[in-house]
mmCIF file of C-alpha atoms in Angstrom:
data_model
loop_
_atom_site.group_PDB
_atom_site.id
_atom_site.type_symbol
_atom_site.label_atom_id
_atom_site.label_comp_id
_atom_site.label_asym_id
_atom_site.label_seq_id
_atom_site.Cartn_x
_atom_site.Cartn_y
_atom_site.Cartn_z
ATOM 1 C CA MET A 1 102.399 109.707 83.362
ATOM 2 C CA THR A 2 102.820 113.920 81.988
ATOM 3 C CA THR A 3 105.783 116.456 82.537
ATOM 4 C CA THR A 4 103.926 119.756 83.790
ATOM 5 C CA GLU A 5 105.474 123.002 83.679
ATOM 6 C CA VAL A 6 105.830 124.454 87.365
ATOM 7 C CA THR A 7 106.735 127.609 88.387
ATOM 8 C CA GLY A 8 108.837 127.776 91.678
ATOM 9 C CA ARG A 9 108.339 124.879 94.115
ATOM 10 C CA PRO A 10 104.551 123.294 94.349
ATOM 11 C CA SER A 11 103.279 123.532 97.968
ATOM 12 C CA PRO A 12 102.907 119.829 100.427
ATOM 13 C CA SER A 13 99.668 120.322 98.794
ATOM 14 C CA ALA A 14 100.378 119.563 95.952
ATOM 15 C CA LEU A 15 99.281 115.949 96.374
ATOM 16 C CA GLN A 16 96.577 116.247 95.147
ATOM 17 C CA HIS A 17 97.647 117.613 92.037
ATOM 18 C CA ALA A 18 100.476 115.028 91.440
ATOM 19 C CA GLY A 19 100.351 113.800 87.663
ATOM 20 C CA PHE A 20 102.143 110.163 89.012
ATOM 21 C CA VAL A 21 102.818 108.981 91.963
ATOM 22 C CA ASP A 22 106.406 106.850 92.216
ATOM 23 C CA VAL A 23 106.509 105.126 95.059
ATOM 24 C CA HIS A 24 110.267 103.861 94.730
ATOM 25 C CA TYR A 25 112.938 106.275 94.808
ATOM 26 C CA HIS A 26 116.938 105.845 96.084
ATOM 27 C CA VAL A 27 118.389 109.177 97.046
ATOM 28 C CA GLY A 28 122.137 109.710 99.380
ATOM 29 C CA PRO A 29 123.290 108.924 101.767
ATOM 30 C CA ASP A 30 122.613 105.401 101.053
ATOM 31 C CA ALA A 31 124.024 102.021 100.996
ATOM 32 C CA TYR A 32 125.515 103.314 97.547
ATOM 33 C CA LEU A 33 126.596 106.235 96.109
ATOM 34 C CA ARG A 34 123.134 107.642 94.005
ATOM 35 C CA ARG A 35 122.838 110.351 91.730
ATOM 36 C CA HIS A 36 120.206 112.745 93.740
ATOM 37 C CA THR A 37 119.462 114.523 96.677
ATOM 38 C CA ALA A 38 116.000 114.311 98.288
ATOM 39 C CA ALA A 39 116.491 117.937 97.716
ATOM 40 C CA THR A 40 116.776 117.598 94.457
ATOM 41 C CA ALA A 41 115.325 114.711 93.624
ATOM 42 C CA GLY A 42 112.338 116.402 94.750
ATOM 43 C CA ALA A 43 112.487 119.558 92.882
ATOM 44 C CA LEU A 44 112.935 117.551 89.786
ATOM 45 C CA TYR A 45 109.881 115.457 90.376
ATOM 46 C CA ALA A 46 107.914 118.551 91.265
ATOM 47 C CA GLY A 47 109.142 119.992 87.943
ATOM 48 C CA HIS A 48 107.572 117.023 85.981
ATOM 49 C CA GLY A 49 104.315 117.636 88.304
ATOM 50 C CA GLY A 50 104.490 114.017 90.351
ATOM 51 C CA TRP A 51 105.207 112.857 94.075
ATOM 52 C CA VAL A 52 108.131 110.827 95.303
ATOM 53 C CA VAL A 53 108.548 108.555 97.961
ATOM 54 C CA LEU A 54 111.920 107.740 99.163
ATOM 55 C CA LYS A 55 113.667 104.646 99.468
ATOM 56 C CA ASN A 56 117.266 104.161 101.814
ATOM 57 C CA HIS A 57 118.869 100.619 102.214
ATOM 58 C CA LEU A 58 120.320 101.852 105.318
ATOM 59 C CA GLY A 59 117.382 103.081 107.466
ATOM 60 C CA SER A 60 114.841 105.585 106.982
ATOM 61 C CA THR A 61 114.136 108.312 105.101
ATOM 62 C CA ALA A 62 111.440 110.042 107.058
ATOM 63 C CA ALA A 63 113.567 112.477 107.864
ATOM 64 C CA GLN A 64 114.503 113.881 105.347
ATOM 65 C CA ALA A 65 111.066 113.412 103.108
ATOM 66 C CA TRP A 66 109.920 116.090 106.239
ATOM 67 C CA GLU A 67 112.871 118.861 105.523
ATOM 68 C CA ALA A 68 112.139 117.844 102.174
ATOM 69 C CA ARG A 69 108.607 118.779 102.073
ATOM 70 C CA GLN A 70 109.570 122.030 104.718
ATOM 71 C CA GLN A 71 110.659 123.704 101.516
ATOM 72 C CA GLY A 72 107.449 122.886 99.522
ATOM 73 C CA LEU A 73 108.684 119.584 97.680
ATOM 74 C CA PRO A 74 106.395 116.693 96.226
ATOM 75 C CA VAL A 75 108.289 114.451 98.900
ATOM 76 C CA SER A 76 107.086 111.160 101.339
ATOM 77 C CA GLY A 77 109.465 108.987 103.266
ATOM 78 C CA SER A 78 109.560 105.309 104.198
ATOM 79 C CA ILE A 79 111.812 102.866 106.576
ATOM 80 C CA VAL A 80 113.798 99.640 105.323
ATOM 81 C CA LEU A 81 114.102 97.570 107.970
ATOM 82 C CA ASN A 82 117.522 95.719 107.410
ATOM 83 C CA ALA A 83 119.861 94.207 110.096
ATOM 84 C CA LEU A 84 122.343 97.340 109.800
ATOM 85 C CA ALA A 85 119.059 100.017 110.509
ATOM 86 C CA GLY A 86 118.074 97.168 114.089
ATOM 87 C CA GLY A 87 115.583 94.813 111.792
ATOM 88 C CA PHE A 88 112.970 94.244 113.558
ATOM 89 C CA ASP A 89 112.005 96.476 115.898
ATOM 90 C CA ALA A 90 108.920 98.258 116.085
ATOM 91 C CA ARG A 91 110.572 101.146 117.821
ATOM 92 C CA ALA A 92 112.596 102.022 114.767
ATOM 93 C CA VAL A 93 109.125 101.826 112.823
ATOM 94 C CA GLU A 94 107.220 104.812 115.512
ATOM 95 C CA GLN A 95 110.009 107.314 115.901
ATOM 96 C CA ALA A 96 110.284 106.541 111.584
ATOM 97 C CA VAL A 97 106.529 107.877 111.702
ATOM 98 C CA ILE A 98 106.569 110.004 114.197
ATOM 99 C CA GLN A 99 109.630 111.767 111.852
ATOM 100 C CA HIS A 100 107.425 111.726 109.032
ATOM 101 C CA GLY A 101 104.718 113.856 110.912
ATOM 102 C CA GLU A 102 101.357 114.217 109.631
ATOM 103 C CA ASP A 103 101.393 117.165 106.660
ATOM 104 C CA SER A 104 101.610 114.984 103.247
ATOM 105 C CA GLY A 105 98.558 113.304 104.205
ATOM 106 C CA LEU A 106 100.383 109.638 103.623
ATOM 107 C CA ARG A 107 101.275 106.545 104.989
ATOM 108 C CA LEU A 108 104.988 105.235 105.688
ATOM 109 C CA ILE A 109 106.581 102.814 103.635
ATOM 110 C CA VAL A 110 107.867 100.245 105.901
ATOM 111 C CA HIS A 111 109.977 97.477 104.156
ATOM 112 C CA LEU A 112 110.790 94.434 105.466
ATOM 113 C CA PRO A 113 114.500 93.356 104.658
ATOM 114 C CA THR A 114 116.119 94.593 101.000
ATOM 115 C CA VAL A 115 119.492 92.341 102.324
ATOM 116 C CA THR A 116 118.936 88.930 102.382
ATOM 117 C CA GLY A 117 121.958 87.177 101.480
ATOM 118 C CA ARG A 118 120.746 85.187 99.192
ATOM 119 C CA THR A 119 123.189 84.409 96.188
ATOM 120 C CA HIS A 120 122.256 87.106 93.464
ATOM 121 C CA ARG A 121 124.616 88.805 91.485
ATOM 122 C CA SER A 122 123.150 91.985 90.316
ATOM 123 C CA ARG A 123 123.466 93.756 87.117
ATOM 124 C CA LEU A 124 123.753 97.295 88.792
ATOM 125 C CA THR A 125 126.865 98.920 88.505
ATOM 126 C CA ARG A 126 127.102 100.060 92.302
ATOM 127 C CA THR A 127 129.999 101.586 94.338
ATOM 128 C CA PRO A 128 129.632 101.474 98.670
ATOM 129 C CA SER A 129 129.185 104.836 99.912
ATOM 130 C CA HIS A 130 130.908 104.305 103.058
ATOM 131 C CA PRO A 131 134.304 102.610 103.860
ATOM 132 C CA LEU A 132 132.519 100.463 106.573
ATOM 133 C CA LEU A 133 129.861 99.173 103.427
ATOM 134 C CA ALA A 134 133.051 98.165 101.356
ATOM 135 C CA GLY A 135 131.968 94.351 103.038
ATOM 136 C CA GLY A 136 128.277 94.483 102.633
ATOM 137 C CA LEU A 137 125.686 95.028 104.842
ATOM 138 C CA ARG A 138 124.967 92.160 107.083
ATOM 139 C CA PRO A 139 122.017 90.208 105.571
ATOM 140 C CA LEU A 140 118.020 89.404 107.552
ATOM 141 C CA THR A 141 115.087 86.858 106.559
ATOM 142 C CA VAL A 142 111.708 87.473 107.448
ATOM 143 C CA ALA A 143 111.818 83.727 108.020
ATOM 144 C CA ASP A 144 114.076 81.571 110.407
ATOM 145 C CA ASP A 145 115.729 78.417 109.079
ATOM 146 C CA SER A 146 112.375 76.284 109.627
ATOM 147 C CA ARG A 147 110.978 78.479 106.352
ATOM 148 C CA VAL A 148 108.806 79.625 109.061
ATOM 149 C CA LEU A 149 107.500 83.768 109.775
ATOM 150 C CA ARG A 150 110.542 84.739 112.468
ATOM 151 C CA THR A 151 107.896 86.136 115.854
ATOM 152 C CA GLU A 152 109.316 89.278 115.352
ATOM 153 C CA VAL A 153 108.315 89.873 111.538
ATOM 154 C CA ARG A 154 104.301 89.206 112.799
ATOM 155 C CA GLU A 155 104.973 91.240 115.915
ATOM 156 C CA ILE A 156 105.949 94.052 113.109
ATOM 157 C CA LEU A 157 102.385 93.173 110.858
ATOM 158 C CA ARG A 158 101.007 92.813 114.257
ATOM 159 C CA ALA A 159 101.944 96.598 115.140
ATOM 160 C CA ALA A 160 101.275 98.313 111.493
ATOM 161 C CA ARG A 161 97.819 97.787 111.480
ATOM 162 C CA ASP A 162 97.374 100.430 114.444
ATOM 163 C CA LEU A 163 99.703 102.745 112.594
ATOM 164 C CA PRO A 164 100.181 105.104 109.504
ATOM 165 C CA VAL A 165 102.504 102.776 107.282
ATOM 166 C CA VAL A 166 101.500 100.747 104.203
ATOM 167 C CA VAL A 167 104.018 97.358 105.065
ATOM 168 C CA SER A 168 106.657 95.820 101.620
ATOM 169 C CA THR A 169 107.529 92.229 101.524
ATOM 170 C CA GLY A 170 111.360 93.778 100.775
ATOM 171 C CA HIS A 171 113.078 91.155 98.875
ATOM 172 C CA ALA A 172 111.480 88.031 100.405
ATOM 173 C CA ASP A 173 111.266 85.429 98.535
ATOM 174 C CA ALA A 174 108.339 83.179 97.080
ATOM 175 C CA HIS A 175 107.691 81.540 99.851
ATOM 176 C CA GLU A 176 108.533 84.213 102.230
ATOM 177 C CA VAL A 177 105.859 86.758 100.252
ATOM 178 C CA ARG A 178 103.339 84.008 100.085
ATOM 179 C CA LEU A 179 103.811 83.943 104.240
ATOM 180 C CA LEU A 180 103.159 87.403 104.745
ATOM 181 C CA VAL A 181 100.133 87.954 102.251
ATOM 182 C CA ASP A 182 98.886 84.972 104.913
ATOM 183 C CA GLU A 183 99.282 86.527 107.766
ATOM 184 C CA ALA A 184 98.153 89.791 106.142
ATOM 185 C CA VAL A 185 95.187 88.367 105.442
ATOM 186 C CA ARG A 186 95.146 86.657 109.256
ATOM 187 C CA LEU A 187 95.711 89.544 110.563
ATOM 188 C CA ASP A 188 93.210 91.729 108.922
ATOM 189 C CA LEU A 189 96.628 94.207 107.815
ATOM 190 C CA PRO A 190 95.286 97.746 105.654
ATOM 191 C CA ARG A 191 97.409 97.661 103.302
ATOM 192 C CA LEU A 192 100.485 95.083 102.282
ATOM 193 C CA MET A 193 102.880 95.920 98.889
ATOM 194 C CA LEU A 194 104.820 93.270 97.014
ATOM 195 C CA ASN A 195 107.842 94.414 96.634
ATOM 196 C CA GLN A 196 109.076 94.308 92.958
ATOM 197 C CA PRO A 197 108.014 90.563 92.926
ATOM 198 C CA ALA A 198 109.253 90.045 89.882
ATOM 199 C CA ASN A 199 113.026 90.647 90.525
ATOM 200 C CA PRO A 200 115.240 87.713 90.657
ATOM 201 C CA MET A 201 115.261 87.176 95.012
ATOM 202 C CA THR A 202 111.577 86.857 94.591
ATOM 203 C CA GLY A 203 110.916 85.758 91.105
ATOM 204 C CA LEU A 204 107.289 85.727 90.925
ATOM 205 C CA THR A 205 105.231 86.317 87.466
ATOM 206 C CA CYS A 206 102.096 87.259 86.434
ATOM 207 C CA LYS A 207 100.606 84.264 86.301
ATOM 208 C CA ASP A 208 101.767 83.426 90.364
ATOM 209 C CA LEU A 209 100.955 87.059 91.323
ATOM 210 C CA VAL A 210 96.924 86.355 89.793
ATOM 211 C CA GLU A 211 96.598 84.127 92.909
ATOM 212 C CA VAL A 212 99.193 85.815 95.397
ATOM 213 C CA ALA A 213 97.903 88.969 95.193
ATOM 214 C CA ALA A 214 94.192 88.386 95.129
ATOM 215 C CA ALA A 215 93.327 89.688 98.896
ATOM 216 C CA GLU A 216 92.314 93.257 98.353
ATOM 217 C CA GLN A 217 94.404 94.830 100.963
ATOM 218 C CA VAL A 218 97.453 93.550 98.734
ATOM 219 C CA TRP A 219 98.748 95.991 96.083
ATOM 220 C CA THR A 220 101.890 94.827 93.563
ATOM 221 C CA GLU A 221 104.659 96.760 92.664
ATOM 222 C CA GLN A 222 105.985 96.613 88.698
ATOM 223 C CA THR A 223 109.393 98.538 88.697
ATOM 224 C CA ALA A 224 111.192 99.736 85.419
ATOM 225 C CA LEU A 225 114.377 98.624 87.528
ATOM 226 C CA THR A 226 113.143 95.027 86.643
ATOM 227 C CA ARG A 227 112.756 95.457 83.311
ATOM 228 C CA LEU A 228 115.597 97.599 82.173
ATOM 229 C CA LEU A 229 118.125 95.214 84.162
ATOM 230 C CA ASP A 230 116.372 92.284 81.532
ATOM 231 C CA TYR A 231 115.377 90.631 85.071
ATOM 232 C CA GLN A 232 111.832 90.572 83.852
ATOM 233 C CA ASP A 233 110.734 90.047 79.733
ATOM 234 C CA LEU A 234 108.146 92.479 77.738
ATOM 235 C CA THR A 235 105.411 89.918 77.958
ATOM 236 C CA ASP A 236 105.607 89.633 81.536
ATOM 237 C CA PHE A 237 105.588 93.365 82.469
ATOM 238 C CA ALA A 238 102.757 93.875 80.098
ATOM 239 C CA ASP A 239 100.875 91.370 81.633
ATOM 240 C CA VAL A 240 101.215 92.949 85.318
ATOM 241 C CA LEU A 241 100.562 96.619 84.346
ATOM 242 C CA SER A 242 97.630 95.397 82.336
ATOM 243 C CA LEU A 243 95.842 92.894 83.767
ATOM 244 C CA LEU A 244 96.459 92.198 87.651
ATOM 245 C CA PRO A 245 94.743 94.075 89.926
ATOM 246 C CA ARG A 246 95.763 96.906 92.027
ATOM 247 C CA VAL A 247 98.994 97.913 90.584
ATOM 248 C CA VAL A 248 101.890 100.647 91.852
ATOM 249 C CA TYR A 249 104.411 101.619 88.481
ATOM 250 C CA SER A 250 107.454 102.810 89.946
ATOM 251 C CA SER A 251 110.978 103.690 88.991
ATOM 252 C CA ASP A 252 113.152 101.888 91.609
ATOM 253 C CA LEU A 253 116.296 104.374 90.480
ATOM 254 C CA GLY A 254 118.710 106.682 91.353
ATOM 255 C CA GLN A 255 121.791 104.584 90.782
ATOM 256 C CA PRO A 256 124.017 107.038 88.627
ATOM 257 C CA SER A 257 124.483 103.824 86.459
ATOM 258 C CA GLN A 258 120.716 104.376 85.330
ATOM 259 C CA MET A 259 118.656 106.958 83.526
ATOM 260 C CA ASP A 260 117.318 110.015 85.447
ATOM 261 C CA ILE A 261 113.921 110.853 85.954
ATOM 262 C CA GLY A 262 112.837 113.050 83.326
ATOM 263 C CA PRO A 263 114.325 110.050 80.502
ATOM 264 C CA TRP A 264 112.472 107.508 82.840
ATOM 265 C CA LEU A 265 109.320 109.285 82.437
ATOM 266 C CA GLU A 266 110.081 108.962 78.106
ATOM 267 C CA TRP A 267 110.792 105.181 79.076
ATOM 268 C CA SER A 268 107.763 104.501 80.793
ATOM 269 C CA ARG A 269 105.791 106.230 78.122
ATOM 270 C CA SER A 270 106.908 104.711 75.518
ATOM 271 C CA SER A 271 106.828 101.016 77.236
ATOM 272 C CA PHE A 272 103.199 102.261 77.969
ATOM 273 C CA ARG A 273 102.630 102.079 74.165
ATOM 274 C CA GLN A 274 104.259 98.538 73.800
ATOM 275 C CA ALA A 275 101.610 96.952 76.754
ATOM 276 C CA GLU A 276 99.335 99.115 75.266
ATOM 277 C CA LEU A 277 97.778 100.089 78.035
ATOM 278 C CA THR A 278 94.928 102.551 77.668
ATOM 279 C CA PRO A 279 94.863 106.163 78.853
ATOM 280 C CA GLU A 280 92.437 105.411 81.747
ATOM 281 C CA ARG A 281 95.353 102.389 82.907
ATOM 282 C CA ILE A 282 97.520 104.435 82.810
ATOM 283 C CA VAL A 283 96.755 107.018 85.707
ATOM 284 C CA GLU A 284 95.623 103.787 87.386
ATOM 285 C CA ILE A 285 99.063 102.498 87.893
ATOM 286 C CA THR A 286 100.886 105.701 88.043
ATOM 287 C CA ARG A 287 98.306 107.458 90.446
ATOM 288 C CA THR A 288 94.915 106.835 91.500
ATOM 289 C CA GLU A 289 96.188 103.228 92.992
ATOM 290 C CA PRO A 290 99.483 104.813 94.586
ATOM 291 C CA LEU A 291 97.171 107.174 96.239
ATOM 292 C CA LYS A 292 94.482 104.369 97.219
ATOM 293 C CA MET A 293 97.650 102.590 98.871
ATOM 294 C CA LEU A 294 98.986 105.231 100.689
ATOM 295 C CA SER A 295 96.014 107.920 101.634
ATOM 296 C CA LEU A 296 95.634 107.765 104.903
#
């Protein structure tokens, strides 16, 4: 991951020249206070020669990303199908796809719910962004009480086959991730991203992922945050980055309590050295595979 000096802001075609792609960065307004807006984050990623995909637990960042690109910033978007955003509604996905536009040349990421109600005390220091969120967001899971995928989730996956999107597993647990992978394979869904599977709510190790992520349409996201919060040890972090096929490395940052974009890039370079990654592998996980996953 390299930092590039730029003069002015890059055009949307800067995607072809981006040195890295971060598929997971939080900006405001969100469920919690964030360090940057879409525009300020986009400008920073532009300054570092990268591209960023914005994420928001409240719903869609598609319109924000479109607006940022009209300013020449290297930004694309996503939608999170949490209950507050309408849950498993294909109309919300279609609306976000339309708002996202076609000028970026990239697919919208469709995250399945990230607020699931599962018992987990985050190590993050977070402040709700609005009084209505003081009690938290209403949870929603991809599986029903019988631990079977909900019909509405199957419909989202089916609809996604014909839309310019990547489906992300959200904060599904390990059992649900396996259900989603099986259904994606059955439906021949072109792209499924395992969303930070090392997080405590999912709990999949590299050893688990060798099997779970074997299908050719499955990408594995490895975030910096799971390592920064010590949810994942260095060995597993390094194994995921070096051994698995179709890995995309991301930050999952944007929290005021965590490092900014520049320090994250420095931390990543140091971590890659610790993991003994080759220069070729670094390019693969930070640029080649993210672009393969996202490109239309």
